[in-house]
Coordinates of C-alpha atoms and ligand atoms in Angstrom, one line a residue:
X970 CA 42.3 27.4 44.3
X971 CA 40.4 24.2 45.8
X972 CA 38.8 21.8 42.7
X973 CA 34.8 22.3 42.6
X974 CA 33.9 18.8 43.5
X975 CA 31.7 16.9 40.1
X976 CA 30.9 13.8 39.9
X977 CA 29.9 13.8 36.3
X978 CA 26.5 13.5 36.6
X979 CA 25.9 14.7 32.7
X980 CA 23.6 17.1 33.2
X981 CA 26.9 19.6 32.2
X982 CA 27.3 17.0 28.5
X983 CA 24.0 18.3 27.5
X984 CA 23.9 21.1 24.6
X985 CA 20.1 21.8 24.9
X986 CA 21.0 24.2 27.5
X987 CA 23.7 26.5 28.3
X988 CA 26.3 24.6 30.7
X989 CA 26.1 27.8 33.1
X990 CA 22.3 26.9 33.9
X991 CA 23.5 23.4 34.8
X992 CA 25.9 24.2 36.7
X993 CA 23.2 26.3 38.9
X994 CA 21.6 22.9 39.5
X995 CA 24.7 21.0 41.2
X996 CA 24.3 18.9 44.2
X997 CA 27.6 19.8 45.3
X998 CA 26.8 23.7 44.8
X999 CA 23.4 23.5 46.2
X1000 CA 23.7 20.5 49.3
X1001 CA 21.9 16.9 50.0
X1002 CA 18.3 16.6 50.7
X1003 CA 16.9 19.7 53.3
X1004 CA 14.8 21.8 50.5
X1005 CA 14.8 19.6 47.8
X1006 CA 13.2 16.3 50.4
X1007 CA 10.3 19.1 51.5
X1008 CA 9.5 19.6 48.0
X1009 CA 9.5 16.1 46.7
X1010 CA 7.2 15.3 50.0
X1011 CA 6.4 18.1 51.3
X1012 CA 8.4 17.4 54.5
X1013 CA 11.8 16.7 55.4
X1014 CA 12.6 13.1 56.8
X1015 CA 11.9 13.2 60.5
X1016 CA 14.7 13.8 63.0
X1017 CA 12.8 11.9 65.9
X1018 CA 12.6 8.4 63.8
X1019 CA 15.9 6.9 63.9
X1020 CA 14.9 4.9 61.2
X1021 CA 13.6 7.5 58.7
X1022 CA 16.5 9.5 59.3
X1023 CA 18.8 6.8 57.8
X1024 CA 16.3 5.4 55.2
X1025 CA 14.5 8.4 53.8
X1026 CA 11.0 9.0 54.0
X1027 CA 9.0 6.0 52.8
X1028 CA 5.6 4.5 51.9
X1029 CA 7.0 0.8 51.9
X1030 CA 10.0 -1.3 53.3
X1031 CA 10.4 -5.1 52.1
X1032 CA 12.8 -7.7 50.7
X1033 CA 11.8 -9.3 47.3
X1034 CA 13.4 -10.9 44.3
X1035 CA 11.9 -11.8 40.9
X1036 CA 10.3 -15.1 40.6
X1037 CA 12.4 -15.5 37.4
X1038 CA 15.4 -13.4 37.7
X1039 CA 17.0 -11.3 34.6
X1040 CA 19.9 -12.6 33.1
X1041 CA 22.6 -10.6 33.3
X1042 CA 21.3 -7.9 36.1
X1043 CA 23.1 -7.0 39.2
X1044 CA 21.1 -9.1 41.1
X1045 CA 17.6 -10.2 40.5
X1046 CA 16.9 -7.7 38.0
X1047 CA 13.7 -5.7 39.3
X1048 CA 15.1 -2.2 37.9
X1049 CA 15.5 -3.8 34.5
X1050 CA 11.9 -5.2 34.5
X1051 CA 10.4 -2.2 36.0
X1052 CA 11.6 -0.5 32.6
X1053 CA 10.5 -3.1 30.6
X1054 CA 6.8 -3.1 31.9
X1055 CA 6.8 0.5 31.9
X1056 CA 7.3 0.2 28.1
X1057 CA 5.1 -2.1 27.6
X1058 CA 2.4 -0.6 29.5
X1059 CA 3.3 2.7 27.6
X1060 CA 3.7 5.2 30.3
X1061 CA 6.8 6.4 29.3
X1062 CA 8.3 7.0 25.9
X1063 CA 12.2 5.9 27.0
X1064 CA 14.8 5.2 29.4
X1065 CA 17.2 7.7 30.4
X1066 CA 19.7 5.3 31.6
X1067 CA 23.6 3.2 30.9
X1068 CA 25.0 0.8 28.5
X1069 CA 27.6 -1.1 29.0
X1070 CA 30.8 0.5 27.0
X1071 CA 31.6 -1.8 23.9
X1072 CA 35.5 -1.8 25.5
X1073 CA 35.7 -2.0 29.2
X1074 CA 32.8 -4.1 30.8
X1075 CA 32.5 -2.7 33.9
X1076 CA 32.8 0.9 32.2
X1077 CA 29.4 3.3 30.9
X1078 CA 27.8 5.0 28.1
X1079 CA 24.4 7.2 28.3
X1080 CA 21.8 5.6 27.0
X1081 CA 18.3 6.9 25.8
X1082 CA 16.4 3.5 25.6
X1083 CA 13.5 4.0 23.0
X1084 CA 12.9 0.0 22.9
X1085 CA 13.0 -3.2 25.0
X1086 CA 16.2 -4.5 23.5
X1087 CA 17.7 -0.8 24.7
X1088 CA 16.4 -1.6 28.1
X1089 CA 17.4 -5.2 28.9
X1090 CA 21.0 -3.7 27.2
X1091 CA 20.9 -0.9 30.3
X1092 CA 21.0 -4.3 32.9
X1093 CA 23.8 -4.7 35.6
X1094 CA 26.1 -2.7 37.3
X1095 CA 29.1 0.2 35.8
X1096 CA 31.1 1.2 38.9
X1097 CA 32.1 4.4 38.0
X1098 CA 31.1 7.9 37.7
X1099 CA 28.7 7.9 35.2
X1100 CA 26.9 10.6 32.7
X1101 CA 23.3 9.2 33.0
X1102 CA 21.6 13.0 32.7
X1103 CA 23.4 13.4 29.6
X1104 CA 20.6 11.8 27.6
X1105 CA 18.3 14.0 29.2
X1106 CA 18.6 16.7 26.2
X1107 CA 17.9 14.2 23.7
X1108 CA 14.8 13.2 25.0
X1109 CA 13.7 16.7 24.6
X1110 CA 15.4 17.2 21.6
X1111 CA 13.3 14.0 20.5
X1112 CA 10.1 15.5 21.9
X1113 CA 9.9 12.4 24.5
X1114 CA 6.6 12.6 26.9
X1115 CA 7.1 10.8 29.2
X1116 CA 10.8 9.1 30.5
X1117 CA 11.6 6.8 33.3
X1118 CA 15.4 8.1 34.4
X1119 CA 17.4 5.3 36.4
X1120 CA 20.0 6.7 38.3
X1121 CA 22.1 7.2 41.7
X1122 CA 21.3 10.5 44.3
X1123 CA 23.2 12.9 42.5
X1124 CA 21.7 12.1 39.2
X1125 CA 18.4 12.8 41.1
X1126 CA 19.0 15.4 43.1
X1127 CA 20.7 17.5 39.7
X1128 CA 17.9 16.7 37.9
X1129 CA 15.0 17.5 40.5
X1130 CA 16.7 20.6 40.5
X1131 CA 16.9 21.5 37.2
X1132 CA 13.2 20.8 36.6
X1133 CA 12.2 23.5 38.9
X1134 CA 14.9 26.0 38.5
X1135 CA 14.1 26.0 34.9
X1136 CA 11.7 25.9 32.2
X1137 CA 13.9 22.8 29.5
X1138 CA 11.9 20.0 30.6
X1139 CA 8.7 21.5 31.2
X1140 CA 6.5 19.2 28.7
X1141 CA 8.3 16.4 29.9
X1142 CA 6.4 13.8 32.9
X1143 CA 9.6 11.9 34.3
X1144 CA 9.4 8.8 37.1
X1145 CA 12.3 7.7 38.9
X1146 CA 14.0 4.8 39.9
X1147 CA 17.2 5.0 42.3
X1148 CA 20.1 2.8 43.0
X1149 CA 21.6 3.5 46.9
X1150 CA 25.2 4.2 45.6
X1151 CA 28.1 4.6 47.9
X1152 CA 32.6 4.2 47.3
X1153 CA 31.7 4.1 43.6
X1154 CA 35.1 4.8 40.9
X1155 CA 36.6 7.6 38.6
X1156 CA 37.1 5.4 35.5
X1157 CA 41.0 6.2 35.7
X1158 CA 41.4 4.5 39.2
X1159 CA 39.2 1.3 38.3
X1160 CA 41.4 -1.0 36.5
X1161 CA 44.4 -0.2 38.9
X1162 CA 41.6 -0.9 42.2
X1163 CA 40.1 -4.0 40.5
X1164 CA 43.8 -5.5 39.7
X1165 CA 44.7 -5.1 43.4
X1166 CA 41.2 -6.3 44.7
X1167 CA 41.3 -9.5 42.5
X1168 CA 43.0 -12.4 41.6
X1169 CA 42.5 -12.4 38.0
X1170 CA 40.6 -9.0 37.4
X1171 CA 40.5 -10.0 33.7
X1172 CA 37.8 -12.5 33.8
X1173 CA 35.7 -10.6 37.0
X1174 CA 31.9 -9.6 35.3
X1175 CA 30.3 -8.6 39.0
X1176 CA 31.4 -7.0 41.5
X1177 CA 29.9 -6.1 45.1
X1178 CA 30.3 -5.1 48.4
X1179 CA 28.2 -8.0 50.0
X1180 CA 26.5 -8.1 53.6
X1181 CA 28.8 -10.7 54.4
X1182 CA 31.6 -8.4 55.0
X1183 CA 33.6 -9.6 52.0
X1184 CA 33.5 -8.4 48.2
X1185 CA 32.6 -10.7 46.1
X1186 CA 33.6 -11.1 42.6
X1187 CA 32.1 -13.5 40.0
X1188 CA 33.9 -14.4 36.9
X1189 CA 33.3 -15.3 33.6
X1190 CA 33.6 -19.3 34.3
X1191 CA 30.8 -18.1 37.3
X1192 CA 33.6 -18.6 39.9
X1193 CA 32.6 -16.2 42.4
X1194 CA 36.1 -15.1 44.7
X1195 CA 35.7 -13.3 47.8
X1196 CA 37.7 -11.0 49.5
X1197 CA 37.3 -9.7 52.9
X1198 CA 37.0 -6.0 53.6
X1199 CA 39.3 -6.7 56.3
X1200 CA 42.2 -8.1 54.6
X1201 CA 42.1 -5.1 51.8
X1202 CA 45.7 -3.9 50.6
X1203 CA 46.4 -1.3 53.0
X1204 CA 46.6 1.1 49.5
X1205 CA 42.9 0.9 49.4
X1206 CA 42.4 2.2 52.9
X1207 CA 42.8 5.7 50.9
X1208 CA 40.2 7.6 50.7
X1209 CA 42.5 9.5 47.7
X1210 CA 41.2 6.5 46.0
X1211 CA 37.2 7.9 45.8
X1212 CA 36.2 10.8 43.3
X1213 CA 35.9 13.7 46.2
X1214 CA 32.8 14.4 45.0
X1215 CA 31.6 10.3 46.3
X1216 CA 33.6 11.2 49.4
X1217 CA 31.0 14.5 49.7
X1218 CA 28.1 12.1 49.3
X1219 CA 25.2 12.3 52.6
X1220 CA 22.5 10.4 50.3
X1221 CA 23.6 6.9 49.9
X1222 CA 19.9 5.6 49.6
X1223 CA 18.8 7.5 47.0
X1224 CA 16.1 9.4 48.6
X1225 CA 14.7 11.7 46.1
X1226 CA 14.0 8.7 43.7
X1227 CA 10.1 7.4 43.5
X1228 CA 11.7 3.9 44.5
X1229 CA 15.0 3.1 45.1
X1230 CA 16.2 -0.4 44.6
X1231 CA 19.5 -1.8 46.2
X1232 CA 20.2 -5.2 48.4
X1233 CA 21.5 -4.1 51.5
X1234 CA 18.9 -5.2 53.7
X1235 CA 17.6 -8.3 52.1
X1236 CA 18.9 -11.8 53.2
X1237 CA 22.1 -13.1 51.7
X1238 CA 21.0 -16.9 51.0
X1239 CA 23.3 -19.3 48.6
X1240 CA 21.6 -19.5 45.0
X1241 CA 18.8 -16.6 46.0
X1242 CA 19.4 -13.0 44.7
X1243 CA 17.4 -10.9 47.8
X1244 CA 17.0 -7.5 46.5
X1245 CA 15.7 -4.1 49.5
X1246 CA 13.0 -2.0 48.0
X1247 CA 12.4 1.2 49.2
X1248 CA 9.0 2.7 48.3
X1249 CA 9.0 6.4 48.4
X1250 CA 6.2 8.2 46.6
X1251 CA 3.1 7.7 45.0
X1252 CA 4.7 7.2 41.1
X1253 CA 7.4 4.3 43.2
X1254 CA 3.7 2.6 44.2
X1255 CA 2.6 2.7 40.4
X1256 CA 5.9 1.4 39.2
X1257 CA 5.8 -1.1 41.8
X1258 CA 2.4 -2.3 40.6
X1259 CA 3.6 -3.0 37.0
X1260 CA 5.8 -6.3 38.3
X1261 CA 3.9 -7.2 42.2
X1262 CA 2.9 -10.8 40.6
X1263 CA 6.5 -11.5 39.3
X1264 CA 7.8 -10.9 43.1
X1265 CA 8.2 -12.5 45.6
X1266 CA 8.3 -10.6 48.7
X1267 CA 9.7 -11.3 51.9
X1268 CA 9.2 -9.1 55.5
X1269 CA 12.5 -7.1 56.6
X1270 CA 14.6 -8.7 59.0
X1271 CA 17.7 -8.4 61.4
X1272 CA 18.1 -6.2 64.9
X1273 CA 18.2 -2.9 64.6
X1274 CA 21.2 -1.9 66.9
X1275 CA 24.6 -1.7 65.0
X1276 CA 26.7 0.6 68.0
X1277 CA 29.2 -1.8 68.9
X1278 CA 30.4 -2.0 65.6
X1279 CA 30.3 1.7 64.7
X1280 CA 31.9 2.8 67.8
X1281 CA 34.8 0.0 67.2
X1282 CA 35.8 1.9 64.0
X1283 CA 34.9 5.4 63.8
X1284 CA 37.9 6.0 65.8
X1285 CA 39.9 4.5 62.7
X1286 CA 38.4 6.1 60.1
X1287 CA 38.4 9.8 61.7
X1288 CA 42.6 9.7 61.9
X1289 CA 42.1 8.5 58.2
X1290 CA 40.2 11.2 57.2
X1291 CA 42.8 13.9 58.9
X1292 CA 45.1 12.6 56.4
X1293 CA 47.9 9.4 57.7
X1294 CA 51.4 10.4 58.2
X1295 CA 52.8 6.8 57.4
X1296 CA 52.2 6.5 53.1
X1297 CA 49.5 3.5 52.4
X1298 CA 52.0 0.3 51.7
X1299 CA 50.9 -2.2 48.8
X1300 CA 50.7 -5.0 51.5
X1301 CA 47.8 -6.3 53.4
X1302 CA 47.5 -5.5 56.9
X1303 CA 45.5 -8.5 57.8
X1304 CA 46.3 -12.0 55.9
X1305 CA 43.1 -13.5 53.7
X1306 CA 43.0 -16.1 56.3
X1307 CA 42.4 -13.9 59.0
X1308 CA 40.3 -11.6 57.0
X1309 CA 38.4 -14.1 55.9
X1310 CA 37.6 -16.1 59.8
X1311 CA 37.3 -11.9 61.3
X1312 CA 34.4 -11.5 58.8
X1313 CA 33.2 -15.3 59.4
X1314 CA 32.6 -14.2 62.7
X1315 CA 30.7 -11.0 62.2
X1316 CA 28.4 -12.6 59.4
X1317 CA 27.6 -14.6 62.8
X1318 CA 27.7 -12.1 65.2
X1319 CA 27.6 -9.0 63.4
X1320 CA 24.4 -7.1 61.7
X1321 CA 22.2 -8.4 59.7
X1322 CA 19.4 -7.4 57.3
X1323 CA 18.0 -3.4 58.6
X1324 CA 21.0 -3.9 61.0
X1325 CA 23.5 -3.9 58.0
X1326 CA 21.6 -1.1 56.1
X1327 CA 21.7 0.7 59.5
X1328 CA 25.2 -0.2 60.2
X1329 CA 26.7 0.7 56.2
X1330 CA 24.4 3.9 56.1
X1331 CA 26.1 5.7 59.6
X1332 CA 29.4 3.9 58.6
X1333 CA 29.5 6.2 55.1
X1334 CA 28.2 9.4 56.8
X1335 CA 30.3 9.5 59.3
X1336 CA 33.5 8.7 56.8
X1337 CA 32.3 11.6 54.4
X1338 CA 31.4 14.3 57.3
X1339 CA 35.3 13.9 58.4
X1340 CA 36.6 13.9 54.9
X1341 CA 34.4 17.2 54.3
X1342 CA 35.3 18.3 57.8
X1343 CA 39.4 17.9 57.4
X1344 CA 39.6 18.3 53.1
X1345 CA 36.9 20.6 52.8
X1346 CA 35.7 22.4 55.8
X1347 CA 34.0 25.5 53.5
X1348 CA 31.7 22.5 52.0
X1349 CA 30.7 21.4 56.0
X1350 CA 27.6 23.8 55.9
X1351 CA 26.3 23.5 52.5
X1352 CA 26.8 20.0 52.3
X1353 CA 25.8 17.7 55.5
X1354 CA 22.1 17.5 55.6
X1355 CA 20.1 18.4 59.0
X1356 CA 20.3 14.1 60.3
X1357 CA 24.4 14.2 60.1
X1358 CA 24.7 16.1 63.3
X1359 CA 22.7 14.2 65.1
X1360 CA 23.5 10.8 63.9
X1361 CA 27.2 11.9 65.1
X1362 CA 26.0 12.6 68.3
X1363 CA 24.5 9.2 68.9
X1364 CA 27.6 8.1 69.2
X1365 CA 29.4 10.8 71.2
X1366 CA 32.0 11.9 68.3
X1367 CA 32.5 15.7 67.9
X1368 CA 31.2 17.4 65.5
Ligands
LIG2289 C1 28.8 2.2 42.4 C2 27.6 1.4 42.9 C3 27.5 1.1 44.3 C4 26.4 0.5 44.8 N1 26.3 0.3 46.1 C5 25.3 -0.3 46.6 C6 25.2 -0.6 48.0 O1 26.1 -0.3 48.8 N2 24.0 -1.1 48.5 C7 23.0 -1.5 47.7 O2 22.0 -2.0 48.2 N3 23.0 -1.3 46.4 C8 24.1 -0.7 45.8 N4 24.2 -0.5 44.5 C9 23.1 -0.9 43.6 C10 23.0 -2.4 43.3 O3 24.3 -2.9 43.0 C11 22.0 -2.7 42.2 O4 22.2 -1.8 41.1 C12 20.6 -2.6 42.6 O5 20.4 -3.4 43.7 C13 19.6 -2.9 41.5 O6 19.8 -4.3 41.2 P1 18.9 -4.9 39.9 O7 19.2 -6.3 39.7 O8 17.5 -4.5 40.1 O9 19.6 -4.0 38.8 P2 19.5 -4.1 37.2 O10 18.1 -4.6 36.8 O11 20.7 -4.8 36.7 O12 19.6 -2.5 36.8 C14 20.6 -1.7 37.3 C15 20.3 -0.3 36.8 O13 21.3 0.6 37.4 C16 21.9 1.3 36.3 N5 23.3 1.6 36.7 C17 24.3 0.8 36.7 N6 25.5 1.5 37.1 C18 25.1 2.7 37.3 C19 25.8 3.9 37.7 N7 27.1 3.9 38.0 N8 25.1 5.1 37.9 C20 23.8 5.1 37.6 N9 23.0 4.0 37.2 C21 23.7 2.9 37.1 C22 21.9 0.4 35.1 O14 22.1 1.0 33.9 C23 20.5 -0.3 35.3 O15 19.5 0.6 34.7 C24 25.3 0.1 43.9 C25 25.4 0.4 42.5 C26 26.5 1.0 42.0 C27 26.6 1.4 40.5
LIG2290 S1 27.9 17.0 39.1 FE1 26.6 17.3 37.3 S2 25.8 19.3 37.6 FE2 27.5 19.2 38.9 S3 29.2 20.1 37.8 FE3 29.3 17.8 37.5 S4 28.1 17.4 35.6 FE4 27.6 19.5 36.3
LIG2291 S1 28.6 8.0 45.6 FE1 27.1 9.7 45.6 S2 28.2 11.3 44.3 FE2 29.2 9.3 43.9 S3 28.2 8.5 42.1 FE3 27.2 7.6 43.9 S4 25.4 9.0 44.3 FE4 26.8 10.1 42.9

């Protein structure tokens, strides 16, 4: 019997509700987007707008950082302050949200943050799967109004669900932000990827996949080592290394959230912490509001084409996908050197700015419709919104 695909979104953890009814509301029962968009906007994304069919359906598009960034947030911190004002401005009760675990760093723990010390404690990145909707039943249980839940798509898409499909959180007003979430970790394979990405995974704090074609990691002296995607151990080229459930992900940019806030698209400048903001309803304009004079906001930027570079590896990563004959060697296949001069060249050359986004968006779907197409070809239907197809087809590959 083939493994239902989870990627412990903790909606399941709750006891307010039987986990049978849960289970009803899973993304990876139920599919991406298609019903779920139309009723959050009324419409489905547009298949004649290249762009919307990437990025969602949006109000806004810009580049911003805070004008005095959060110590101690992923980048500059506009989630964290979002929450904050929020609070302060007392349209919303609490946070349904993540801690850091007391005993790994880069590891979770849901968090229902009822005060501002909770929510600058929610700050910064956990790679890994993650139960944020498992706080969900004690804001009910706690008789909580009105709750701001961070999260990534699945989180969202789960719990959009479950508000309709049943009656639980009925009393409840809830605004959303959304983090664009992509190659994220099962808590067991973390410490074995970090140890093979880095040089001294002991002391690494941050950790990100970086428009410069490198990840870069900071540790705790504020070192920051970087490691190009190209000069990977050849281990890591295995996609046995994702939870199948992120592998079966077509929503990297978080598009049922009021406002999802990444850093894909904004500039990658020395010193600066460039952050993308996608505005997406009416409650993402409000939230937006409570922190416009603490931004500073900059246009998008960058070329839109990214074909060249898609085309050069899709052919790669559909053999992957089918499953390699040789086994994945410890080894790199490319040295640091050359990784390093190879993505020197493409920071130059390569995408930048909507051209990244662009670029790292059809890079994803295509890798997860071949892994859904070769590992789990009874998900293909159910799964791959309406915009896969078509994006494959830009690019000739078969579908
Ligand atoms: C696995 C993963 C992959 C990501 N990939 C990309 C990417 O490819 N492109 C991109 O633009 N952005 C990506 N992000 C989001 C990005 O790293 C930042 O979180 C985002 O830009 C917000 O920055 P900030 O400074 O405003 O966040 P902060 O103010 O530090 O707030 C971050 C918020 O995200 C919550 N959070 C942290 N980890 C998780 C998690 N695992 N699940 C749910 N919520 C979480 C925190 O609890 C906090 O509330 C990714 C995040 C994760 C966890
Ligand atoms: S992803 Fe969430 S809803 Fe789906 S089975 Fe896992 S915990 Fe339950
Ligand atoms: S990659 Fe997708 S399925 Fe995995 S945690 Fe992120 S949003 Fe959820």
């Amino acid at each position: 019997m083939t493994k239902t695909l989870c990627s412990s979104c903790g909606l399941c953890s709750n006891r307010e509700w039987p986990v049978d009814e849960s289970v009803q509301s899973c993304v990876f029962s139920n599919g991406w987007l298609g019903e779920r968009e139309r009723k959050l906007f009324g419409r489905e994304r547009s298949l004649d707008d290249p762009v919307e069919m990437r990025f969602g359906i949006t109000r806004e598009r810009f580049t911003a950082q805070l004008k005095r960034p959060v110590e101690g947030a992923q980048w500059s911190g506009i989630i964290t302050r979002i929450a904050a004002r929020a609070f302060e401005e007392k349209l919303i009760d609490g946070v349904v949200t993540l801690r850091r675990s007391p005993d790994n760093h880069f590891f979770s723990q849901p968090l229902l943050a009822e005060t501002l010390e909770q929510i600058d404690a929610s700050k910064g990145n956990k790679p890994v799967l993650s139960p944020v909707l498992a706080s969900l039943g004690e804001a009910r249980r706690k008789g909580l109004r009105r709750v701001l839940v961070i999260g990534a798509a699945c989180h969202l898409h789960v719990m959009r669900d479950f508000m309709e499909r049943y009656e639980y959180l009925k009393e409840m007003e809830i605004m959303t932000v959304g983090i664009p979430c992509v190659d994220n970790l099962e808590r067991s394979q973390f410490n074995r990827v970090l140890e093979r990405i880095s040089d001294s995974p002991a002391t690494a704090e941050h950790m990100e996949f970086m428009q410069d074609f490198r990840i870069h990691i900071r540790h705790r002296d504020s070192r920051i080592e970087k490691v190009p995607f190209f000069s990977l151990p050849d281990e890591l080229a295995d996609p046995g290394i994702f939870p199948p459930a992120c592998m079966a992900c077509f929503d990297y940019l978080n598009s049922l959230a009021d406002i999802t806030v990444g850093y894909l698209a904004g500039k990658l400048l020395p010193d600066q912490k460039r952050q993308w903001v996608l505005v997406r309803t009416e409650t993402g304009a409000k939230l937006l509001s409570l922190i416009e004079r603490e931004l500073d906001r900059y246009p998008e930027f960058g070329k839109w084409e990214c074909a060249k570079q898609i085309r050069s590896t899709a052919g790669q990563v559909i053999e992957t996908m089918k499953g390699r004959q040789k086994p994945y060697r410890p080894e790199r296949n490319i040295p640091l050197w050359l990784g390093h001069a190879l993505a020197g060249v493409l920071s130059v050359v390569g995408p930048k700015g909507i051209g990244f986004a662009h670029y790292s968006t059809d890079y994803h779907l295509i890798r997860h419709y071949y892994y859904v197409k070769y590992r789990r070809p009874e998900l293909l239907e159910t799964l791959v919104p309406r915009h896969g197809p078509l994006i494959l087809e830009e690019y000739g590959l078969p579908l």
